[in-house]
């Protein structure tokens, strides 16, 4: 099955059951599945197609957002199954899969289900910290920190701090972070090795006065995520 994914049309990928495959997928195949569900966009070269104004003020030619994928149960289940392949044998039924609110929620649930262990998310507070108040982690239980996308590592560190603060005893963490996508450029964070399905390099971008897409005639627009949300799922 693996050899056919990259030759399939996006619509075919969306209509194919990869959830129950026993095959481990490559990073290229993971990227292709994410793209087919709208999680990765790259400018086509068509001047009629706009491109994003980044928060830095630069212009971008690529846009990556796993929240588009998280809307659909099938691709989340596929990615969780693939992550579970990397962790089976390490995580016990009594252990926890925990991630930060809100982006990681569906991935934490599906990964916990795939591993057959407990799962929960910390709660985002007004000061942007992450709080742990609903459950107790026992001394015999371990915590696997999980993120949908690791960019700076700040969210996972806030999650760790919230879990420690919310439990009276000493919490044991796995020396791992299960990051579905790693955009950080790092191999580890705070002593936790990052296990990722996909590593993403920094997207191509330009200073406004040097933007190749503007020279092409493409219009730059702010709030590019809203633009993508208004579009249909990709076709090829």
CSV table of C-alpha atoms in Angstrom, one decimal:
chain,number,residue,atom,x,y,z
A,1,UNK,CA,0.0,0.0,0.0
A,2,UNK,CA,2.8,2.4,0.9
A,3,UNK,CA,4.1,2.6,-2.7
A,4,UNK,CA,0.8,3.8,-4.0
A,5,UNK,CA,0.0,6.8,-1.7
A,6,UNK,CA,2.2,9.3,-3.4
A,7,UNK,CA,0.8,8.4,-6.8
A,8,UNK,CA,-2.8,8.8,-5.6
A,9,UNK,CA,-5.0,11.9,-6.1
A,10,UNK,CA,-5.8,13.8,-3.0
A,11,UNK,CA,-9.5,12.8,-3.3
A,12,UNK,CA,-8.4,9.2,-3.5
A,13,UNK,CA,-6.3,9.5,-0.3
A,14,UNK,CA,-9.3,11.0,1.5
A,15,UNK,CA,-11.5,8.1,0.4
A,16,UNK,CA,-9.0,5.3,1.3
A,17,UNK,CA,-8.9,3.6,4.7
A,18,UNK,CA,-5.3,4.0,6.0
A,19,UNK,CA,-6.4,3.8,9.6
A,20,UNK,CA,-6.1,0.1,9.9
A,21,UNK,CA,-3.0,-0.4,7.8
A,22,UNK,CA,-0.3,-2.4,9.5
A,23,UNK,CA,2.3,-0.5,7.5
A,24,UNK,CA,4.5,2.3,8.8
A,25,UNK,CA,4.3,5.3,6.6
A,26,UNK,CA,7.2,7.4,5.5
A,27,UNK,CA,7.5,11.2,6.2
A,28,UNK,CA,6.7,11.9,2.5
A,29,UNK,CA,3.6,9.8,2.8
A,30,UNK,CA,2.6,11.5,6.1
A,31,UNK,CA,3.1,14.9,4.5
A,32,UNK,CA,1.0,13.9,1.5
A,33,UNK,CA,-1.9,12.7,3.7
A,34,UNK,CA,-1.7,16.0,5.7
A,35,UNK,CA,-1.7,18.0,2.4
A,36,UNK,CA,-4.7,16.0,1.1
A,37,UNK,CA,-6.7,17.1,4.1
A,38,UNK,CA,-5.8,20.7,3.8
A,39,UNK,CA,-3.1,20.9,6.5
A,40,UNK,CA,-0.3,22.1,4.1
A,41,UNK,CA,-0.5,24.7,1.4
A,42,UNK,CA,2.1,25.7,-1.1
A,43,UNK,CA,1.7,28.4,-3.7
A,44,UNK,CA,1.0,26.9,-7.2
A,45,UNK,CA,2.6,29.7,-9.2
A,46,UNK,CA,-0.7,30.9,-10.5
A,47,UNK,CA,-0.7,34.8,-10.1
A,48,UNK,CA,-4.5,34.6,-9.4
A,49,UNK,CA,-3.7,32.7,-6.2
A,50,UNK,CA,-2.9,35.0,-3.2
A,51,UNK,CA,-0.2,34.4,-0.6
A,52,UNK,CA,0.0,35.1,3.1
A,53,UNK,CA,1.2,38.1,5.0
A,54,UNK,CA,3.0,36.6,8.0
A,55,UNK,CA,2.9,37.9,11.5
A,56,UNK,CA,6.6,38.9,11.1
A,57,UNK,CA,5.6,41.2,8.3
A,58,UNK,CA,7.2,39.0,5.7
A,59,UNK,CA,5.5,37.3,2.8
A,60,UNK,CA,5.1,33.5,2.6
A,61,UNK,CA,5.0,30.9,-0.1
A,62,UNK,CA,3.9,28.0,2.2
A,63,UNK,CA,1.4,27.7,5.0
A,64,UNK,CA,1.2,24.8,7.5
A,65,UNK,CA,-1.6,24.4,10.0
A,66,UNK,CA,-2.6,21.0,11.4
A,67,UNK,CA,-5.9,22.5,12.8
A,68,UNK,CA,-7.4,22.0,9.4
A,69,UNK,CA,-6.6,18.3,9.6
A,70,UNK,CA,-7.9,18.1,13.2
A,71,UNK,CA,-11.4,18.9,12.0
A,72,UNK,CA,-11.7,15.4,10.5
A,73,UNK,CA,-11.6,12.2,12.5
A,74,UNK,CA,-10.2,10.0,9.8
A,75,UNK,CA,-6.8,11.7,9.3
A,76,UNK,CA,-6.4,12.3,13.0
A,77,UNK,CA,-6.9,8.5,13.5
A,78,UNK,CA,-4.4,7.7,10.8
A,79,UNK,CA,-1.7,10.0,12.3
A,80,UNK,CA,-2.4,8.6,15.8
A,81,UNK,CA,-2.0,5.1,14.6
A,82,UNK,CA,1.3,5.9,13.0
A,83,UNK,CA,2.5,7.6,16.2
A,84,UNK,CA,1.4,4.6,18.2
A,85,UNK,CA,3.7,2.4,16.0
A,86,UNK,CA,6.6,4.4,17.4
A,87,UNK,CA,5.5,4.0,21.0
A,88,UNK,CA,3.9,0.6,21.4
A,89,UNK,CA,5.8,-1.4,24.0
A,90,UNK,CA,6.8,1.7,25.9
A,91,UNK,CA,3.4,3.0,27.1
A,92,UNK,CA,1.4,1.0,29.6
A,93,UNK,CA,-2.4,1.0,30.2
A,94,UNK,CA,-1.9,2.9,33.5
A,95,UNK,CA,0.2,5.7,31.8
A,96,UNK,CA,-1.1,9.0,30.5
A,97,UNK,CA,-0.9,10.8,27.2
A,98,UNK,CA,-1.3,14.5,28.0
A,99,UNK,CA,-1.1,17.6,25.8
A,100,UNK,CA,-1.9,21.3,25.9
A,101,UNK,CA,-5.3,22.8,25.0
A,102,UNK,CA,-6.5,23.4,22.4
A,103,UNK,CA,-4.8,22.3,19.3
A,104,UNK,CA,-3.6,19.0,20.7
A,105,UNK,CA,-7.0,17.8,22.0
A,106,UNK,CA,-8.1,15.5,19.1
A,107,UNK,CA,-4.6,14.1,18.7
A,108,UNK,CA,-4.2,13.3,22.4
A,109,UNK,CA,-7.6,11.5,22.5
A,110,UNK,CA,-6.8,9.4,19.4
A,111,UNK,CA,-3.3,8.6,20.5
A,112,UNK,CA,-4.5,7.5,24.0
A,113,UNK,CA,-7.1,5.3,22.3
A,114,UNK,CA,-4.5,3.8,19.9
A,115,UNK,CA,-2.2,3.0,22.8
A,116,UNK,CA,-5.0,1.9,25.2
A,117,UNK,CA,-3.9,4.2,27.9
A,118,UNK,CA,-5.3,7.2,29.8
A,119,UNK,CA,-5.4,10.6,28.1
A,120,UNK,CA,-6.2,14.2,29.1
A,121,UNK,CA,-5.4,17.7,28.2
A,122,UNK,CA,-4.3,20.6,30.4
A,123,UNK,CA,-6.5,23.7,30.4
A,124,UNK,CA,-5.4,27.0,29.0
A,125,UNK,CA,-5.6,29.8,31.5
A,126,UNK,CA,-6.0,33.6,30.9
A,127,UNK,CA,-2.3,34.2,31.5
A,128,UNK,CA,-1.6,31.5,28.8
A,129,UNK,CA,-0.3,29.0,31.3
A,130,UNK,CA,-1.6,25.4,31.3
A,131,UNK,CA,-3.4,24.1,34.4
A,132,UNK,CA,-4.0,20.5,35.6
A,133,UNK,CA,-6.9,20.3,38.1
A,134,UNK,CA,-9.3,17.5,37.1
A,135,UNK,CA,-7.2,14.3,37.6
A,136,UNK,CA,-4.6,12.8,39.9
A,137,UNK,CA,-1.5,11.1,38.5
A,138,UNK,CA,-0.4,8.4,40.9
A,139,UNK,CA,3.3,7.7,41.7
A,140,UNK,CA,3.2,4.5,39.6
A,141,UNK,CA,1.9,6.3,36.5
A,142,UNK,CA,4.0,8.1,33.9
A,143,UNK,CA,3.1,10.9,31.5
A,144,UNK,CA,3.9,11.1,27.8
A,145,UNK,CA,3.7,14.8,26.7
A,146,UNK,CA,2.1,15.2,23.3
A,147,UNK,CA,1.7,18.0,20.8
A,148,UNK,CA,0.1,18.4,17.5
A,149,UNK,CA,2.8,20.7,16.2
A,150,UNK,CA,6.0,21.6,18.1
A,151,UNK,CA,7.3,25.0,17.1
A,152,UNK,CA,9.2,26.6,20.0
A,153,UNK,CA,8.4,24.0,22.7
A,154,UNK,CA,6.8,26.6,25.0
A,155,UNK,CA,3.4,24.9,25.1
A,156,UNK,CA,4.8,21.5,26.1
A,157,UNK,CA,6.9,23.2,28.9
A,158,UNK,CA,3.8,25.0,30.1
A,159,UNK,CA,2.0,21.6,30.1
A,160,UNK,CA,4.7,20.0,32.1
A,161,UNK,CA,4.7,22.9,34.6
A,162,UNK,CA,1.0,22.7,35.0
A,163,UNK,CA,1.0,18.9,35.6
A,164,UNK,CA,3.7,19.2,38.2
A,165,UNK,CA,1.9,22.1,40.0
A,166,UNK,CA,-1.4,20.2,39.9
A,167,UNK,CA,-0.2,17.0,41.5
A,168,UNK,CA,0.9,16.6,45.1
A,169,UNK,CA,3.4,13.8,44.5
A,170,UNK,CA,6.3,13.5,42.2
A,171,UNK,CA,5.3,13.1,38.6
A,172,UNK,CA,7.4,10.8,36.3
A,173,UNK,CA,7.5,11.9,32.7
A,174,UNK,CA,8.6,9.8,29.7
A,175,UNK,CA,11.9,11.1,28.4
A,176,UNK,CA,10.0,11.7,25.1
A,177,UNK,CA,7.7,14.2,23.5
A,178,UNK,CA,5.3,12.8,20.9
A,179,UNK,CA,5.1,15.6,18.4
A,180,UNK,CA,2.9,14.8,15.4
A,181,UNK,CA,4.8,17.5,13.5
A,182,UNK,CA,8.1,19.0,14.6
A,183,UNK,CA,8.8,22.5,13.2
A,184,UNK,CA,11.2,23.5,16.0
A,185,UNK,CA,14.4,22.4,14.4
A,186,UNK,CA,15.3,20.8,17.7
A,187,UNK,CA,15.9,17.1,18.6
A,188,UNK,CA,14.9,17.5,22.3
A,189,UNK,CA,13.3,20.0,24.7
A,190,UNK,CA,14.2,20.1,28.3
A,191,UNK,CA,15.8,16.7,28.2
A,192,UNK,CA,12.8,15.1,26.4
A,193,UNK,CA,13.7,13.6,23.0
A,194,UNK,CA,11.2,14.6,20.2
A,195,UNK,CA,9.6,11.7,18.4
A,196,UNK,CA,7.8,13.1,15.3
A,197,UNK,CA,5.9,11.8,12.3
A,198,UNK,CA,7.0,14.7,10.2
A,199,UNK,CA,9.8,17.2,10.4
A,200,UNK,CA,9.1,20.5,8.7
A,201,UNK,CA,11.7,23.0,7.7
A,202,UNK,CA,11.1,26.8,8.0
A,203,UNK,CA,8.6,27.7,5.2
A,204,UNK,CA,9.9,29.8,2.4
A,205,UNK,CA,9.4,33.5,3.0
A,206,UNK,CA,10.6,36.9,1.7
A,207,UNK,CA,10.9,40.5,2.8
A,208,UNK,CA,8.0,42.5,1.2
A,209,UNK,CA,10.2,44.3,-1.2
A,210,UNK,CA,11.9,41.0,-2.3
A,211,UNK,CA,8.8,38.9,-2.6
A,212,UNK,CA,8.9,36.7,-5.7
A,213,UNK,CA,5.1,36.0,-5.6
A,214,UNK,CA,4.3,39.8,-5.6
A,215,UNK,CA,6.6,40.1,-8.7
A,216,UNK,CA,4.5,37.3,-10.2
A,217,UNK,CA,1.3,39.3,-9.7
A,218,UNK,CA,0.0,37.4,-6.7
A,219,UNK,CA,-1.8,39.4,-4.0
A,220,UNK,CA,-0.6,39.3,-0.4
A,221,UNK,CA,-3.4,39.0,2.1
A,222,UNK,CA,-3.6,39.0,6.0
A,223,UNK,CA,-5.5,36.4,7.9
A,224,UNK,CA,-4.5,33.7,5.4
A,225,UNK,CA,-5.9,31.0,7.6
A,226,UNK,CA,-9.4,32.5,7.1
A,227,UNK,CA,-8.8,32.4,3.3
A,228,UNK,CA,-7.8,28.8,3.4
A,229,UNK,CA,-10.8,27.9,5.6
A,230,UNK,CA,-13.0,29.3,2.9
A,231,UNK,CA,-11.6,27.1,0.2
A,232,UNK,CA,-12.5,23.5,-0.7
A,233,UNK,CA,-10.2,20.6,0.2
A,234,UNK,CA,-7.3,20.5,-2.3
A,235,UNK,CA,-7.5,18.6,-5.6
A,236,UNK,CA,-4.7,17.6,-8.0
